[in-house]
Short mmCIF file of C-alpha atoms in Angstrom, two decimals:
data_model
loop_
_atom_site.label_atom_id
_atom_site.label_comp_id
_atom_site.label_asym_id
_atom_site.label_seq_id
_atom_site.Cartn_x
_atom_site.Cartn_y
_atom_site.Cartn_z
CA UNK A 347 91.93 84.62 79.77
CA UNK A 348 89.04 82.74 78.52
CA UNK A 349 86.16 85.85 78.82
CA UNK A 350 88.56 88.67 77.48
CA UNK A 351 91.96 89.83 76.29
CA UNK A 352 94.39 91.27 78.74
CA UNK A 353 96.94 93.43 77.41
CA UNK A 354 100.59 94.65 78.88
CA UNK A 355 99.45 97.22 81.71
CA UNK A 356 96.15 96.09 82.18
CA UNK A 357 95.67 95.20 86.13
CA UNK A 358 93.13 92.78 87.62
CA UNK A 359 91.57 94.25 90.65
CA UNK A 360 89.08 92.23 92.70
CA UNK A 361 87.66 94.94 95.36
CA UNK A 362 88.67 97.00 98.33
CA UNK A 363 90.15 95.01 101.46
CA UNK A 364 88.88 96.00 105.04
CA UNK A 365 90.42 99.12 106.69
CA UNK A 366 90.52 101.15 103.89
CA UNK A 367 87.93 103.76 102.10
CA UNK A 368 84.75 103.89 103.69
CA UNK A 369 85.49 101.05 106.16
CA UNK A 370 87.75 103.29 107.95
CA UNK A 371 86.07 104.69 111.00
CA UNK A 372 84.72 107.04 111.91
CA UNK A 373 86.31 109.25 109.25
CA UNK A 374 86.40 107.51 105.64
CA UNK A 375 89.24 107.76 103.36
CA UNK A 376 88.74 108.43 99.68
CA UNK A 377 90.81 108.64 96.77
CA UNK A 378 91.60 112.50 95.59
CA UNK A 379 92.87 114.32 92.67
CA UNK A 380 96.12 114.28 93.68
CA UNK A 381 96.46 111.30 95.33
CA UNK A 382 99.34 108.54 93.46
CA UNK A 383 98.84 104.45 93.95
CA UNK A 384 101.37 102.19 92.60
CA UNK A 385 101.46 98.79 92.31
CA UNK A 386 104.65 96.38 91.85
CA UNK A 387 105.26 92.48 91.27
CA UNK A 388 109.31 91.68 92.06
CA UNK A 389 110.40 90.96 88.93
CA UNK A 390 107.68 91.98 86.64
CA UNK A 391 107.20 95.44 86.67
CA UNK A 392 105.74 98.53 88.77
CA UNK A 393 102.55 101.00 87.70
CA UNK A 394 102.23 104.48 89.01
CA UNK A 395 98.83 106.01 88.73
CA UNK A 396 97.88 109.75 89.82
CA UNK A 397 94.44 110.85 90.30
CA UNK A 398 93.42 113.43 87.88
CA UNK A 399 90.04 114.58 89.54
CA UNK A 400 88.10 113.84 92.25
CA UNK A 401 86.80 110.16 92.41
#
């Protein structure tokens, strides 16, 4: 990258798509503690993230 370092884990995220979070309707979804995400590329690798409090 030209405007900073990435690292091994690091993850690029470039916002929320539609349908999820507050665009859901009429009740919006947030994360909780709790909750898990993961993220996987075929080949590359997988990340598994839990939420530790309340976001």
């Amino acid at each position: 990258s030209q405007m900073f370092t990435l690292h091994p884990g690091d993850v690029i995220s470039t916002g929320t798509p539609p349908g999820v979070g507050d665009g859901v309707k009429p009740d919006p979804v947030y994360l909780a503690k709790g909750d898990v995400m993961e993220l996987g590329i075929k080949g590359l690798g997988q990340q598994r993230q839990e939420v530790g409090q309340d976001a």
